[in-house]
Every structure is written in structure tokens, then in C-alpha cells.
Amino acid sequence: MDKLIINGNIPLQGEIRISGAKNAALPIIAASLLTSAPVRLSNIPHLHDVTTIISLLGQMGVSLTLDERFNIEVNASDVNCFHAPYELVRTMRASILVLGPLLGRFGEANVSLPGGCAIGTRPVDQHLKGLRAMGAEIEVENGYIKAKAKKKLQGATIVMDIITVTGTENIMMAGVLASGQTIIHNAAREPEVEDLANYLNALGAKITGAGTSTIVIDGVKELQSGSYQVLPDRIETGTYLIAAAITRGKVKLKNTRPDILESVLLKLEEAGADISTGADWISLDMKGNRPRAVNFSTAPFPAFPTDMQAQMMALNTVAEGTGIITETIFENRFMHVQELQRMGAQIALKGNTAICTGIEHLTGAQTMATDLRASASLVLAGLAARGETSVARIYHIDRGYECIEEKLTQLGARIHRSPGNA
Ligand code: EPU
């Protein structure tokens, strides 16, 4: 398995373009199951998870044609299988996103139950509760969610017990072709949920309120053809901003959106970064200064995202002062702590809180990625550290960061991929 090798302690400088958002592209591709008309998607990131969802839809009989720029034409006119096998779902939990669209259009779905995951148990009870309220009959048998709707799904009023991103997306997709009105209270407000709603509306759906905590879906008979450009990846954006901050550098990120990243931008300003923004770009300049430690708790959008927690912790490891980080979304999302400690980081864990006292310099070490965002934090730490850092098991990073070593090289980092055994 490949490793990333980083020779750190170089201030990053330059400009790069941000890719389309993984967590918008996945539900948008899955939602294409809702129409028999061809659709065209652009700004799809070239990522392992995207390849997985393409394979999954391909197995169902959907035709997906990619051009050289990774634009995708999807044609779901001949779906002949409603099955998402364990082999694929276990490699990507987001495969659960086919459940809502399959039930909504075909009244049938057989989707492997995603197992636990490195960052938490991650149940899907809220997805099932919502779909049952819409009339689906659901059994969990032999590790599979077996769902059937005898007649069309019926619109329903659903109050989510917990804010869930893919849960909100699954119910929203199921509601698009249901008869009558579906209302989701306590819905996730993440920009990716709103992007999915915008896409579905572009195909003729009637969804209002996406981006707020109450989403109303008026069922329509069918969706039409259309084209859609996926929104920029706010987590990739935040990761590269931290890459500049942790190395005391200066970068400009293009093709992105500052308005969907406010909590992170504010924390970076608190850390001492000078930030400027335009409609589709963000620049960050540390003016050569050491960052200051920041405190934060993760919470659903618009609060600080759990998907940026590990990267911001890497920044705290070399910052001036002590930063306190509380993770409230996932119960086991501190796997990067032990790896950062191997590079000299001073972090104490107390339950779901990490107390990090910044040191002047990390030192390069051999490290191992445990999940996607944890691996990003190790790369960031490696960029700041003196000496060589290796990050093993980088298949995790390839799930969510398009061309990471090319982009970092463009910013002046010394980083390369090497074949390894771990
Ligand atoms: N939860 C339940 N029951 C449910 C659903 C969720 O208890 O039925 C709990 C989860 O266990 C978790 C919390 O609710 O404690 C929030 O989980 P959520 O359902 O919102 O997470 P998700 O939809 O599975 C998406 C992203 C994650 C991101 C989370 C939180 C996608 C494909 N994935 O996951 O992204 O961390 O929302 O923002 O959109 C990543 O990109 O690295 C990543 C893990």
C-alpha cells in the first residue's frame, strides 16, 4: 500500500483550485436513480469514493459515462437491480444513499447495513424511521436492509431525533416522488444537503427550506433531464487553508466558497491568519507568524465541522498556547491523537475533549492513517514538522482529497507517494 513521504518545515505559497465536494457529489450521483431521463453532472471530484458509487450504480444497470474532465452523464432508464452488496457498502458507508431513491422510484431496495466504522458506531436508525413513516416496510435480515413500499411512498411529517446529514438526504430523496407532502423537522443544514436539493429542483422536484432545519418536499410525478455543477469542497478548502497556516505560509484557493466555511475562517483568524475572500476565492497569509491555539467544539452546520477537527488539532500542536477541542458528533474521532503524539505533539485526552499544548516544532516520524480526516491531519503535521514524515495507509486520503500531493507540490511542499508495505 502506498505511503506519502513529506519533508516538512517549508512555508507553503501559491495558488490552487479546489475540487467539487465529495459529500455533495455522492448523494447527487445517487439521486440520479430518481429519473429515467439522462442527467449531466460537472465538478465531480476524481476520488475513490466517487468511483465506488459509480460502480454501485453501474451494477444496478445505470449507465454512467465519464469524459476526460470527470464530467458524468448518468442514465438510469434501465435499472434492473435494487441491491447494494456488502462488498461495496463496507468500503463506503455513503452507499446507504441509494436507499431513499430506490424506494422512492421503484418501491424496493436491498441495501447492506453499513457496519461500524473507525470514527464511531454510526447507526442508520433515523433513515429507517423516516422511510417507515412514509409507508415503507423495512426488515433488517442477514445484514441487509430489505425495504419495500407496496404502493407509492406517502408524504409524512418526520421529526429527526438527531441531526443526520445522509439521513436527511435519504428522506428528502425518498420524498421527491412520494404522493403528497413530506416535512423534515430538525433536518441537517449542511451546504451539501442544500446542494442536493438544488440539483433535484433543477430536475423538476419541489423542495423548499433546504439549508434550514425544516425541509418541505412536495411530491412530483417524475423528474426530467438536466445538468448540474456540484458545489466546491469546503473541507478540502479548510484543509489547504490549515496547510498554509501550519507552515506560516500564504495561499490563495480558487473555485471555492467562503460563505460555506465561516466557522473555520473565523477560527483561523483567531489563530492569527490574515484572511481575504471574494465570491469564489479565499486567501490566507500568516505573515510568517506562529499560529495561536484555538478552542472549539464540533457541532452540525453552521458550527465547526467534525470533518475539520483533526486538521485544526494539527494546527494547535504547533500553536502558541493551549487549545481545547471537544468532539460532539462522533464518539471515536480522536484516532489521530496517538499518531500526532509520535511526532512530539503534547495532547491530553479526557473523554471527548482533547487538550493540546502547542510546541515550537513537531519532528518527522512514521505514522499511519486511520480514517480520511485523520490522515489529512497527519499530512498537515508532516508539512510543519522538521525532518521526514511518512503517512501509511493513504488509501484513506484518496477517498476524499483529489490529487493531494500534486496540489501540495504546487504550493511548494516536498511530498511524494511511494509504494510501501503497510
Ligand atoms: N446518527 C444516528 N442515527 C442515524 C444517523 C446518524 O445516531 O440514523 C448519528 C451518528 O452516529 C453520528 C451523528 O448522528 O453520531 C451524525 O451523523 P450523520 O448521519 O450526520 O453522518 P453521516 O451522514 O453518516 C456525513 C458525512 C461525514 C460527516 C458527517 C457529519 C457524507 C457522505 N458523510 O456522514 O463525512 O462527518 O456527515 O457531518 O456526507 C468525511 O467526509 O470524512 C465524513 C465522515
XYZ file of C-alpha atoms and ligand atoms in Angstrom:
466
model
C 0.000 0.000 0.000
C 1.240 3.449 -0.886
C 2.684 5.925 1.586
C 3.079 9.660 1.443
C 6.551 10.929 2.283
C 6.805 14.540 3.374
C 9.861 16.649 4.086
C 8.412 19.441 6.150
C 9.164 22.847 7.612
C 8.605 24.746 4.346
C 6.132 27.684 4.299
C 3.555 26.931 1.591
C 2.965 29.620 -1.015
C 0.939 29.846 -4.196
C -2.479 29.242 -5.720
C -4.524 26.091 -6.296
C -8.047 25.203 -7.364
C -10.466 23.442 -5.068
C -12.331 20.376 -6.339
C -16.029 19.573 -6.183
C -17.381 18.420 -2.806
C -17.211 14.690 -2.141
C -20.151 14.820 0.267
C -22.323 16.603 -2.307
C -21.208 14.523 -5.300
C -22.086 11.207 -3.608
C -25.764 11.985 -2.838
C -26.161 13.804 -6.166
C -24.933 10.776 -8.121
C -27.193 8.517 -6.016
C -30.162 10.862 -6.581
C -29.784 10.348 -10.318
C -31.530 6.993 -9.719
C -34.732 9.022 -9.328
C -35.079 9.829 -13.017
C -35.191 7.801 -16.215
C -34.047 10.871 -18.164
C -30.322 11.439 -18.770
C -28.545 13.948 -16.496
C -25.156 15.586 -16.752
C -23.030 16.338 -13.685
C -19.932 18.526 -13.563
C -17.284 19.462 -10.966
C -17.319 15.842 -9.786
C -14.094 15.189 -7.854
C -11.894 12.321 -9.024
C -11.909 10.312 -5.799
C -12.021 6.731 -4.681
C -15.451 7.177 -3.040
C -16.864 8.586 -6.285
C -15.543 5.555 -8.175
C -17.266 3.342 -5.581
C -20.681 4.947 -6.034
C -20.231 4.813 -9.820
C -19.532 1.043 -9.553
C -22.555 0.618 -7.293
C -24.941 2.344 -9.712
C -23.275 0.540 -12.626
C -24.128 -2.823 -11.002
C -27.773 -1.707 -10.823
C -27.907 -1.195 -14.581
C -27.328 2.570 -14.615
C -25.155 3.765 -17.477
C -22.515 6.290 -16.388
C -20.270 7.891 -18.984
C -17.269 9.925 -17.873
C -15.367 12.381 -20.008
C -11.695 13.305 -19.565
C -12.623 16.143 -17.146
C -14.625 13.736 -14.966
C -17.983 15.174 -16.021
C -20.501 12.368 -15.756
C -23.517 11.583 -17.860
C -25.905 9.364 -15.916
C -28.736 7.426 -17.473
C -30.883 5.429 -15.064
C -33.557 4.420 -17.591
C -32.738 0.700 -17.343
C -32.278 -0.082 -13.659
C -32.619 -3.845 -13.223
C -31.284 -4.482 -9.725
C -32.078 -2.810 -6.411
C -29.265 -4.387 -4.463
C -26.279 -2.699 -2.754
C -23.938 -5.529 -1.758
C -21.932 -5.743 1.461
C -18.654 -5.803 -0.520
C -19.243 -2.214 -1.682
C -21.114 -0.799 1.311
C -18.390 -1.937 3.708
C -15.835 0.115 1.747
C -18.071 3.193 1.717
C -20.895 3.855 4.168
C -22.332 6.564 1.913
C -23.649 3.686 -0.264
C -26.694 3.892 2.055
C -27.655 6.919 -0.058
C -29.189 4.637 -2.704
C -31.866 3.513 -0.218
C -34.113 6.595 -0.463
C -34.012 6.967 -4.263
C -34.529 3.214 -4.922
C -37.544 3.103 -2.606
C -38.911 6.359 -3.998
C -38.797 5.328 -7.655
C -39.030 1.530 -7.633
C -40.608 0.764 -4.245
C -37.872 -1.709 -3.453
C -34.318 -1.711 -2.087
C -31.983 -4.278 -0.624
C -29.024 -2.461 0.888
C -26.337 -3.921 3.103
C -26.399 -2.435 6.591
C -23.199 -0.412 6.977
C -21.149 -1.804 9.842
C -19.304 0.206 12.487
C -16.549 2.469 11.348
C -13.221 3.753 12.686
C -14.776 7.010 13.941
C -17.934 5.672 15.622
C -20.814 3.195 15.567
C -22.815 5.323 13.103
C -26.281 3.713 13.179
C -28.865 4.407 10.447
C -32.000 4.170 12.620
C -33.122 7.689 11.656
C -33.018 6.840 7.935
C -35.196 3.792 8.575
C -37.564 5.604 10.924
C -38.241 8.291 8.321
C -38.762 5.834 5.484
C -41.101 3.697 7.618
C -43.147 6.820 8.402
C -43.554 7.192 4.633
C -45.060 3.719 4.364
C -42.021 1.574 3.626
C -41.894 -1.887 5.143
C -38.377 -2.470 6.338
C -36.754 -5.574 7.795
C -33.132 -5.970 8.710
C -32.233 -9.550 7.766
C -28.891 -11.267 7.237
C -27.080 -7.954 7.439
C -29.290 -6.345 4.808
C -31.904 -3.602 4.958
C -34.790 -5.108 2.988
C -37.220 -2.339 2.152
C -40.450 -2.432 0.168
C -43.260 0.007 -0.472
C -46.441 -1.811 -1.604
C -47.751 1.352 -3.208
C -46.081 4.700 -3.730
C -44.359 6.179 -0.671
C -46.667 8.595 1.140
C -45.609 12.054 2.253
C -45.233 12.296 6.053
C -44.130 14.688 8.768
C -40.863 13.465 10.253
C -39.038 14.840 13.260
C -35.435 13.647 13.265
C -34.326 12.641 16.782
C -30.769 13.564 15.895
C -29.357 15.797 13.177
C -28.090 13.499 10.435
C -26.698 14.563 7.079
C -27.189 11.420 4.984
C -30.385 10.625 6.937
C -31.875 13.968 5.872
C -30.678 13.353 2.302
C -32.185 9.856 2.103
C -35.603 11.044 3.299
C -35.501 14.098 1.054
C -34.760 11.891 -1.967
C -37.499 9.451 -0.968
C -39.979 12.328 -0.719
C -39.380 13.650 -4.233
C -41.619 11.087 -5.991
C -43.871 10.319 -2.985
C -47.520 11.235 -3.072
C -48.266 14.364 -1.088
C -46.057 16.438 1.140
C -43.106 15.356 3.270
C -41.839 17.642 6.012
C -38.500 17.010 7.710
C -38.081 18.793 11.030
C -34.674 19.007 12.707
C -33.103 18.480 9.291
C -29.357 18.803 8.712
C -28.490 22.269 7.376
C -25.180 21.343 5.753
C -24.487 23.046 2.396
C -24.266 19.600 0.781
C -27.920 18.936 1.740
C -28.862 22.224 0.086
C -26.798 21.353 -2.995
C -28.659 18.055 -3.330
C -31.995 19.900 -3.076
C -30.872 22.424 -5.720
C -29.930 19.559 -8.025
C -33.258 17.783 -7.532
C -35.138 21.059 -8.085
C -33.164 21.564 -11.325
C -34.684 18.240 -12.470
C -38.215 19.331 -11.506
C -38.519 18.401 -7.825
C -40.361 20.732 -5.437
C -38.195 21.152 -2.373
C -38.145 24.239 -0.183
C -36.285 25.032 3.029
C -33.100 23.043 2.331
C -30.300 24.757 4.249
C -32.717 25.366 7.158
C -33.868 22.918 9.807
C -37.282 22.388 8.163
C -37.379 20.979 4.657
C -40.652 20.621 2.753
C -40.862 18.275 -0.212
C -43.964 18.283 -2.399
C -44.004 15.031 -4.324
C -43.977 15.226 -8.130
C -44.878 12.567 -10.713
C -41.461 12.356 -12.328
C -38.164 14.163 -12.771
C -36.761 15.399 -16.059
C -33.382 15.626 -17.653
C -30.962 18.357 -16.564
C -27.410 19.311 -15.801
C -25.819 20.390 -12.541
C -22.474 21.594 -11.212
C -21.526 20.265 -7.779
C -20.545 22.853 -5.156
C -16.889 23.242 -4.054
C -15.491 21.098 -1.247
C -15.458 23.164 1.950
C -13.484 20.527 3.857
C -10.778 20.347 1.184
C -10.720 24.167 1.262
C -10.305 24.251 5.033
C -7.582 21.598 4.901
C -5.450 23.633 2.453
C -6.005 26.807 4.471
C -4.636 24.985 7.507
C -1.734 23.678 5.387
C -0.758 27.318 4.844
C -1.413 28.336 8.454
C 0.570 25.467 9.978
C 3.617 26.241 7.786
C 3.325 30.029 8.367
C 2.745 30.455 4.633
C 0.442 32.277 2.230
C -2.002 30.677 -0.225
C -4.900 31.590 -2.482
C -7.590 28.970 -3.106
C -9.737 29.394 -6.201
C -13.056 27.790 -7.232
C -14.273 27.709 -3.659
C -16.909 29.442 -1.495
C -16.124 31.384 1.673
C -19.806 31.613 2.639
C -19.992 27.885 3.481
C -16.887 27.878 5.670
C -17.441 30.752 8.079
C -16.868 28.859 11.341
C -13.494 27.628 10.085
C -12.430 31.015 8.683
C -13.251 32.689 11.999
C -11.167 30.129 13.918
C -8.259 30.656 11.537
C -8.481 34.409 12.089
C -8.474 33.756 15.813
C -5.315 31.697 15.227
C -3.699 34.784 13.717
C -4.296 34.288 9.987
C -4.969 37.229 7.715
C -7.887 36.116 5.514
C -9.319 37.790 2.408
C -12.231 36.485 0.385
C -14.028 37.040 -2.905
C -17.165 35.305 -4.188
C -15.181 32.245 -5.323
C -11.771 32.531 -3.661
C -10.113 32.662 -0.255
C -6.562 33.726 0.565
C -4.728 33.193 3.835
C -1.491 34.832 4.943
C 0.274 34.039 8.234
C 2.874 36.772 7.565
C 5.477 34.291 8.820
C 3.954 34.195 12.310
C 3.392 31.203 14.572
C -0.332 30.380 14.908
C -2.148 30.854 18.241
C -4.026 27.918 19.806
C -7.821 27.895 19.459
C -10.667 26.269 21.397
C -13.752 24.819 19.723
C -16.468 22.168 19.831
C -17.670 20.339 16.755
C -21.392 20.520 16.002
C -23.723 20.367 12.979
C -23.562 23.185 10.398
C -23.152 26.153 10.714
C -20.951 25.344 13.740
C -17.428 23.980 13.467
C -17.475 20.781 11.321
C -16.324 17.455 12.738
C -14.677 16.871 9.352
C -12.209 19.711 10.174
C -11.486 18.703 13.777
C -8.381 16.595 13.147
C -6.814 19.176 10.846
C -7.404 22.028 13.320
C -5.907 19.878 16.054
C -2.749 19.534 13.935
C -2.599 23.342 13.871
C -2.951 23.503 17.659
C 0.009 21.121 18.095
C 2.438 23.826 16.885
C 0.488 26.870 18.075
C 1.303 29.244 20.881
C -0.732 28.365 23.987
C -3.199 25.608 24.837
C -6.244 24.716 22.732
C -9.232 22.704 23.948
C -11.181 20.713 21.374
C -14.438 18.880 22.097
C -15.800 16.366 19.572
C -19.579 16.065 19.902
C -20.577 14.278 16.665
C -18.625 11.008 16.646
C -17.577 9.052 19.749
C -14.205 7.858 18.463
C -12.833 10.600 16.271
C -9.514 11.112 18.033
C -7.524 8.310 16.385
C -5.048 10.882 15.018
C -4.021 11.894 18.563
C -1.684 8.957 19.112
C -0.112 9.440 15.708
C 0.406 13.179 16.312
C 1.964 12.310 19.678
C 4.524 10.207 17.784
C 5.623 13.462 16.144
C 6.071 15.124 19.557
C 2.614 16.691 19.962
C 1.529 17.375 23.549
C -2.101 16.255 23.685
C -4.067 15.009 26.702
C -7.382 13.226 26.131
C -10.270 13.423 28.597
C -13.349 11.692 27.229
C -14.434 13.603 24.161
C -12.085 16.521 24.850
C -8.508 16.939 23.661
C -6.269 19.443 25.401
C -3.360 20.377 23.227
C -0.396 22.441 24.355
C 1.463 23.785 21.351
C 5.174 23.139 20.898
C 7.518 25.131 18.661
C 8.305 22.244 16.251
C 6.997 18.762 15.559
C 9.540 16.203 14.429
C 9.075 13.896 11.434
C 8.005 10.314 12.195
C 6.470 7.229 10.602
C 2.704 7.467 11.027
C -0.373 5.567 9.952
C -3.678 6.926 8.663
C -6.782 5.565 10.389
C -9.551 7.445 8.579
C -9.934 10.149 5.973
C -9.687 13.338 8.019
C -7.194 11.824 10.485
C -4.901 11.138 7.555
C -5.236 14.751 6.399
C -4.153 15.906 9.867
C -1.013 13.747 9.665
C -0.118 15.223 6.289
C -0.565 18.716 7.736
C 1.595 17.841 10.744
C 4.214 16.436 8.361
C 4.243 19.681 6.368
C 5.094 21.611 9.538
C 7.493 19.085 11.093
C 11.265 19.163 10.918
C 12.583 16.147 9.018
C 10.779 13.379 7.176
C 7.261 12.128 7.929
C 5.689 9.128 6.273
C 1.934 8.521 6.295
C 0.993 4.892 5.642
C -2.426 3.554 4.576
C -3.118 6.596 2.446
C -5.971 4.852 0.668
C -7.953 6.711 3.331
C -6.811 10.065 1.950
C -7.541 9.074 -1.653
C -11.191 8.658 -0.645
C -11.552 12.381 -0.101
C -8.669 14.505 -1.426
C -8.213 14.797 -5.178
C -4.531 14.894 -6.268
C -3.324 15.852 -2.795
C 0.364 15.501 -3.484
C 0.118 17.389 -6.806
C -1.753 20.259 -5.145
C 0.654 20.465 -2.213
C 3.655 20.285 -4.575
C 2.163 23.207 -6.481
C 2.264 25.134 -3.188
C 5.956 24.321 -2.722
C 5.679 21.303 -0.402
C 8.162 18.455 -0.697
C 5.831 15.471 -0.795
C 5.708 12.297 -2.843
C 3.961 8.960 -2.943
C 5.972 5.817 -2.521
C 4.929 2.178 -2.667
C 5.018 0.670 0.851
C 4.086 -2.498 2.707
C 1.786 -1.138 5.415
N -26.682 9.032 13.743
C -27.566 8.215 14.445
N -28.584 7.619 13.738
C -28.746 7.792 12.400
C -27.846 8.629 11.708
C -26.830 9.242 12.403
O -27.430 8.025 15.635
O -29.677 7.212 11.838
C -25.591 9.704 14.463
C -24.208 9.286 14.000
O -23.778 8.090 14.601
C -23.378 10.490 14.371
C -24.349 11.651 14.160
O -25.651 11.084 14.158
O -23.030 10.411 15.710
C -24.170 12.423 12.874
O -24.010 11.532 11.803
P -24.520 11.842 10.332
O -25.612 10.889 9.993
O -24.787 13.294 10.165
O -23.241 11.443 9.483
P -23.275 10.842 8.024
O -24.428 11.384 7.298
O -23.075 9.379 8.087
C -21.926 12.776 6.875
C -20.642 12.889 6.123
C -19.477 12.683 7.072
C -19.558 13.738 8.177
C -20.927 13.662 8.888
C -21.138 14.752 9.917
C -21.298 12.147 3.917
C -21.201 11.125 2.846
N -20.628 11.895 5.052
O -21.935 11.457 7.429
O -18.294 12.877 6.336
O -18.540 13.547 9.123
O -21.976 13.762 7.906
O -21.022 15.992 9.343
O -21.929 13.171 3.738
C -15.996 12.652 5.837
O -16.219 13.241 4.759
O -14.838 12.425 6.269
C -17.129 12.200 6.636
C -17.020 11.269 7.582
